[in-house]
Amino acid sequence: MLDGDPYHIVENEFVKPGKGQAFNRVKVRNLKTGRVVDRTFKSGDSVEAADVLEVEMQYLYTDGEEWHFMNQESYEQYAANKTAVGDAANWLKDQDICEVTLYNGSPLSVTAPNFVELQITQTDPGVRGDTATGGTKPATLETGATVKVPLFVEENEIIKIDTRTGEYVSRVKDN
Amino acid sequence: MVEWRPSISAQGLQRRARMLARARAFFADRNVLEVETPLLTSRTVTDPNIQSLAAFVDGEARYLQTSPEYAMKRLLAAGVGDIYQICKSFRAQEKGAVHNPEFTLIEWYRRDFSLQQIMRETVALIEELLFDLTLSKNATYVPYADAVRQKFGTAMTEMPLPQLRAIAAENGSVDSHAWTPEQLYDFIFSSVVAPTFSNGGLTVVFNYPASQAALAKLNDDDKNVAQRFEVFYGTLELANGFVELTDAEEQLMRFEQDNQQRLQQGLAEVEIDRRLISAIKHGLPDCAGVAGGFDRVAMLASRVDTISEVISFDWESA
């Protein structure tokens, strides 16, 4: 806990002059904003531990205001607001398993699975012959998000997306 | 399989061996005598920023030396003349990319040397140990206060406490409102000033504030600064040296102050080494001494970023 916010320690470097005070220079990520900052502590100083827990949960549904998740072990349900869900909202489909970070028992952030498979609800037909140029076109997904896809990809197809970059990976062959 | 291999390369081991041979030749050329002193001693340093490791021998606590300074000063007081030693030293809690709790020091003492002379000899030794690596720039010599002025326009000792705290906070310090001026100096110097030092050559910082004199004599003309210096390569600290304090009363007083500071910081008091005080009282000749980090110089010579890569088995694999 720093200045009232929970942080995750990314790196911890020991700094000490031969004759002089020892310090720990740490890189910390603010779990609320995602920002990474450098902070230096006097060695031996202590900070309050943040009550933070990462739990795998199943995504249930959204009512537009909140996104609802269920802990698969306890069946306990949690509602995350727009800020907590963040970009993950673009990729969440009913029943997907994702990682929910709980802070003092409430969802603080949601991480979508690294890869998701979503159906294209709208995209313009590709122009034959253009595939060689490696051109792309926008496609709207069932979640409402828009991604760039190659020209040969068609409406109603299911595609695989890397949620960390938001980029198209491949087509998924349907049965 | 359990990892058993050394943390140093075969080439690195060869470089270390050549560096050791060069260091011995350097001192032999100057008629400085090689000595050895005990690693396990009955007394240890009072310095609040250095924590010793203890070993229990037949129920009695012995300390692994944090440097050979006290024993070497007793040899000096006995009249042995110029001496050097290459030995292991140990410091608890000092572990990181450039720290290993067990490390190699190269420590030497020269009678009647001025601050100028000892600084130049230290630079000469480091350059000798780097052999195949030539630094692109000659060493820069800069007083502590000037190094700070070049960054902030004012020396830290001339800054009011709130300004020091503000600079520390701007640079990411946490809870620095509770830090002492010396802690603020150390933080600002190592995190803000040292990063301005050249990566092309050595920087020799001298005339440290008197509050950071440690075992150094104060400057004859300006009692606010001590005849202490440090050698840096970029932010990497390679050596620390003093024109040595020869006043037994002053030395005892500094040890007692160390212990008071220890108590304030919630650390255990350390029994003062009376044998050292007696030796200084008997007569420590005018001399200057240096503790050089042999492993750090090996890091520079090998162009590596971690101490693990220059020692055979680092702390994790020892």
PDB file of N, CA and C in Angstrom, chain A residues 17 20-23 40 42-43 45, chain B residues 48-49 144 156 161 164-165 168 173 175-191 211-212 261 264-265 267:
ATOM      1  N   PRO A  17      25.700   2.920  -0.642  1.00  0.00           N
ATOM      2  CA  PRO A  17      27.079   3.403  -0.690  1.00  0.00           C
ATOM      3  C   PRO A  17      27.898   2.595   0.317  1.00  0.00           C
ATOM      4  N   GLY A  20      27.443   4.301   4.277  1.00  0.00           N
ATOM      5  CA  GLY A  20      26.219   5.089   4.176  1.00  0.00           C
ATOM      6  C   GLY A  20      24.974   4.220   4.232  1.00  0.00           C
ATOM      7  N   GLN A  21      23.849   4.906   4.191  1.00  0.00           N
ATOM      8  CA  GLN A  21      22.540   4.280   4.317  1.00  0.00           C
ATOM      9  C   GLN A  21      22.243   3.338   3.146  1.00  0.00           C
ATOM     10  N   ALA A  22      21.611   2.205   3.451  1.00  0.00           N
ATOM     11  CA  ALA A  22      21.168   1.281   2.404  1.00  0.00           C
ATOM     12  C   ALA A  22      19.733   1.608   1.992  1.00  0.00           C
ATOM     13  N   PHE A  23      19.457   1.484   0.694  1.00  0.00           N
ATOM     14  CA  PHE A  23      18.113   1.750   0.167  1.00  0.00           C
ATOM     15  C   PHE A  23      17.664   0.600  -0.715  1.00  0.00           C
ATOM     16  N   THR A  40      11.826   4.729  -3.770  1.00  0.00           N
ATOM     17  CA  THR A  40      12.969   4.266  -2.985  1.00  0.00           C
ATOM     18  C   THR A  40      12.629   4.260  -1.504  1.00  0.00           C
ATOM     19  N   LYS A  42      14.062   3.317   2.472  1.00  0.00           N
ATOM     20  CA  LYS A  42      15.207   3.058   3.310  1.00  0.00           C
ATOM     21  C   LYS A  42      15.130   1.562   3.625  1.00  0.00           C
ATOM     22  N   SER A  43      16.262   0.842   3.477  1.00  0.00           N
ATOM     23  CA  SER A  43      16.222  -0.602   3.738  1.00  0.00           C
ATOM     24  C   SER A  43      15.737  -0.859   5.155  1.00  0.00           C
ATOM     25  N   ASP A  45      12.645  -0.464   6.157  1.00  0.00           N
ATOM     26  CA  ASP A  45      11.326   0.152   6.334  1.00  0.00           C
ATOM     27  C   ASP A  45      10.247  -0.849   5.917  1.00  0.00           C
TER      28      ASP A  45
ATOM     29  N   PRO B  48      26.787   2.430  12.020  1.00  0.00           N
ATOM     30  CA  PRO B  48      25.383   1.999  12.009  1.00  0.00           C
ATOM     31  C   PRO B  48      24.910   1.475  10.646  1.00  0.00           C
ATOM     32  N   ASN B  49      25.663   1.825   9.590  1.00  0.00           N
ATOM     33  CA  ASN B  49      25.247   1.377   8.258  1.00  0.00           C
ATOM     34  C   ASN B  49      25.917   0.087   7.819  1.00  0.00           C
ATOM     35  N   TYR B 144      33.001  16.865  -3.385  1.00  0.00           N
ATOM     36  CA  TYR B 144      31.622  16.426  -3.149  1.00  0.00           C
ATOM     37  C   TYR B 144      30.633  17.579  -3.354  1.00  0.00           C
ATOM     38  N   MET B 156      24.549  20.426  -0.802  1.00  0.00           N
ATOM     39  CA  MET B 156      23.495  19.909   0.065  1.00  0.00           C
ATOM     40  C   MET B 156      23.592  20.437   1.486  1.00  0.00           C
ATOM     41  N   LEU B 161      16.653  21.790   5.424  1.00  0.00           N
ATOM     42  CA  LEU B 161      16.083  20.434   5.469  1.00  0.00           C
ATOM     43  C   LEU B 161      14.847  20.242   4.577  1.00  0.00           C
ATOM     44  N   LEU B 164      15.900  19.592   1.036  1.00  0.00           N
ATOM     45  CA  LEU B 164      16.447  18.243   0.856  1.00  0.00           C
ATOM     46  C   LEU B 164      15.310  17.226   0.765  1.00  0.00           C
ATOM     47  N   ARG B 165      14.334  17.394   1.659  1.00  0.00           N
ATOM     48  CA  ARG B 165      13.209  16.459   1.666  1.00  0.00           C
ATOM     49  C   ARG B 165      12.401  16.562   0.372  1.00  0.00           C
ATOM     50  N   ALA B 168      14.265  14.814  -2.380  1.00  0.00           N
ATOM     51  CA  ALA B 168      14.151  13.356  -2.192  1.00  0.00           C
ATOM     52  C   ALA B 168      12.777  12.882  -2.660  1.00  0.00           C
ATOM     53  N   SER B 173      11.450   9.078  -3.157  1.00  0.00           N
ATOM     54  CA  SER B 173      11.672   8.521  -1.818  1.00  0.00           C
ATOM     55  C   SER B 173      10.331   8.306  -1.120  1.00  0.00           C
ATOM     56  N   ASP B 175       8.418   7.941   2.585  1.00  0.00           N
ATOM     57  CA  ASP B 175       8.540   8.232   4.022  1.00  0.00           C
ATOM     58  C   ASP B 175       9.810   9.006   4.370  1.00  0.00           C
ATOM     59  N   SER B 176      10.332   9.813   3.424  1.00  0.00           N
ATOM     60  CA  SER B 176      11.595  10.494   3.689  1.00  0.00           C
ATOM     61  C   SER B 176      11.430  11.658   4.673  1.00  0.00           C
ATOM     62  N   HIS B 177      10.204  11.978   5.049  1.00  0.00           N
ATOM     63  CA  HIS B 177      10.001  13.020   6.066  1.00  0.00           C
ATOM     64  C   HIS B 177      10.636  12.599   7.390  1.00  0.00           C
ATOM     65  N   ALA B 178      10.864  11.276   7.542  1.00  0.00           N
ATOM     66  CA  ALA B 178      11.455  10.790   8.792  1.00  0.00           C
ATOM     67  C   ALA B 178      12.960  10.548   8.671  1.00  0.00           C
ATOM     68  N   TRP B 179      13.535  10.831   7.475  1.00  0.00           N
ATOM     69  CA  TRP B 179      14.967  10.549   7.282  1.00  0.00           C
ATOM     70  C   TRP B 179      15.835  11.635   7.900  1.00  0.00           C
ATOM     71  N   THR B 180      17.040  11.237   8.331  1.00  0.00           N
ATOM     72  CA  THR B 180      18.004  12.198   8.878  1.00  0.00           C
ATOM     73  C   THR B 180      18.676  12.915   7.700  1.00  0.00           C
ATOM     74  N   PRO B 181      19.329  14.083   7.959  1.00  0.00           N
ATOM     75  CA  PRO B 181      20.028  14.760   6.866  1.00  0.00           C
ATOM     76  C   PRO B 181      21.028  13.831   6.168  1.00  0.00           C
ATOM     77  N   GLU B 182      21.750  13.003   6.955  1.00  0.00           N
ATOM     78  CA  GLU B 182      22.750  12.111   6.350  1.00  0.00           C
ATOM     79  C   GLU B 182      22.090  11.095   5.418  1.00  0.00           C
ATOM     80  N   GLN B 183      20.918  10.601   5.826  1.00  0.00           N
ATOM     81  CA  GLN B 183      20.207   9.642   4.968  1.00  0.00           C
ATOM     82  C   GLN B 183      19.747  10.324   3.683  1.00  0.00           C
ATOM     83  N   LEU B 184      19.312  11.584   3.813  1.00  0.00           N
ATOM     84  CA  LEU B 184      18.894  12.342   2.624  1.00  0.00           C
ATOM     85  C   LEU B 184      20.092  12.585   1.699  1.00  0.00           C
ATOM     86  N   TYR B 185      21.267  12.925   2.302  1.00  0.00           N
ATOM     87  CA  TYR B 185      22.481  13.120   1.490  1.00  0.00           C
ATOM     88  C   TYR B 185      22.786  11.842   0.702  1.00  0.00           C
ATOM     89  N   ASP B 186      22.766  10.718   1.416  1.00  0.00           N
ATOM     90  CA  ASP B 186      23.117   9.443   0.770  1.00  0.00           C
ATOM     91  C   ASP B 186      22.163   9.119  -0.377  1.00  0.00           C
ATOM     92  N   PHE B 187      20.866   9.350  -0.127  1.00  0.00           N
ATOM     93  CA  PHE B 187      19.885   9.041  -1.169  1.00  0.00           C
ATOM     94  C   PHE B 187      20.065   9.959  -2.377  1.00  0.00           C
ATOM     95  N   ILE B 188      20.137  11.260  -2.122  1.00  0.00           N
ATOM     96  CA  ILE B 188      20.234  12.223  -3.225  1.00  0.00           C
ATOM     97  C   ILE B 188      21.545  12.024  -3.977  1.00  0.00           C
ATOM     98  N   PHE B 189      22.635  11.771  -3.216  1.00  0.00           N
ATOM     99  CA  PHE B 189      23.922  11.587  -3.891  1.00  0.00           C
ATOM    100  C   PHE B 189      23.913  10.337  -4.767  1.00  0.00           C
ATOM    101  N   SER B 190      23.424   9.205  -4.227  1.00  0.00           N
ATOM    102  CA  SER B 190      23.502   7.964  -5.009  1.00  0.00           C
ATOM    103  C   SER B 190      22.439   7.894  -6.106  1.00  0.00           C
ATOM    104  N   SER B 191      21.278   8.539  -5.883  1.00  0.00           N
ATOM    105  CA  SER B 191      20.196   8.395  -6.874  1.00  0.00           C
ATOM    106  C   SER B 191      20.090   9.551  -7.862  1.00  0.00           C
ATOM    107  N   SER B 211      30.083  15.210   8.427  1.00  0.00           N
ATOM    108  CA  SER B 211      29.168  14.260   9.055  1.00  0.00           C
ATOM    109  C   SER B 211      29.330  12.863   8.476  1.00  0.00           C
ATOM    110  N   GLN B 212      30.017  12.765   7.318  1.00  0.00           N
ATOM    111  CA  GLN B 212      30.244  11.448   6.711  1.00  0.00           C
ATOM    112  C   GLN B 212      31.735  11.117   6.702  1.00  0.00           C
ATOM    113  N   GLN B 261      23.719   6.479  17.665  1.00  0.00           N
ATOM    114  CA  GLN B 261      22.899   6.423  16.452  1.00  0.00           C
ATOM    115  C   GLN B 261      22.291   5.030  16.283  1.00  0.00           C
ATOM    116  N   GLN B 264      19.328   4.804  18.505  1.00  0.00           N
ATOM    117  CA  GLN B 264      18.198   5.568  17.954  1.00  0.00           C
ATOM    118  C   GLN B 264      17.517   4.820  16.816  1.00  0.00           C
ATOM    119  N   GLN B 265      18.320   4.045  16.063  1.00  0.00           N
ATOM    120  CA  GLN B 265      17.756   3.320  14.921  1.00  0.00           C
ATOM    121  C   GLN B 265      17.246   1.935  15.306  1.00  0.00           C
ATOM    122  N   LEU B 267      19.031  -0.467  16.582  1.00  0.00           N
ATOM    123  CA  LEU B 267      20.039  -1.502  16.345  1.00  0.00           C
ATOM    124  C   LEU B 267      20.787  -1.797  17.644  1.00  0.00           C
TER     125      LEU B 267
END
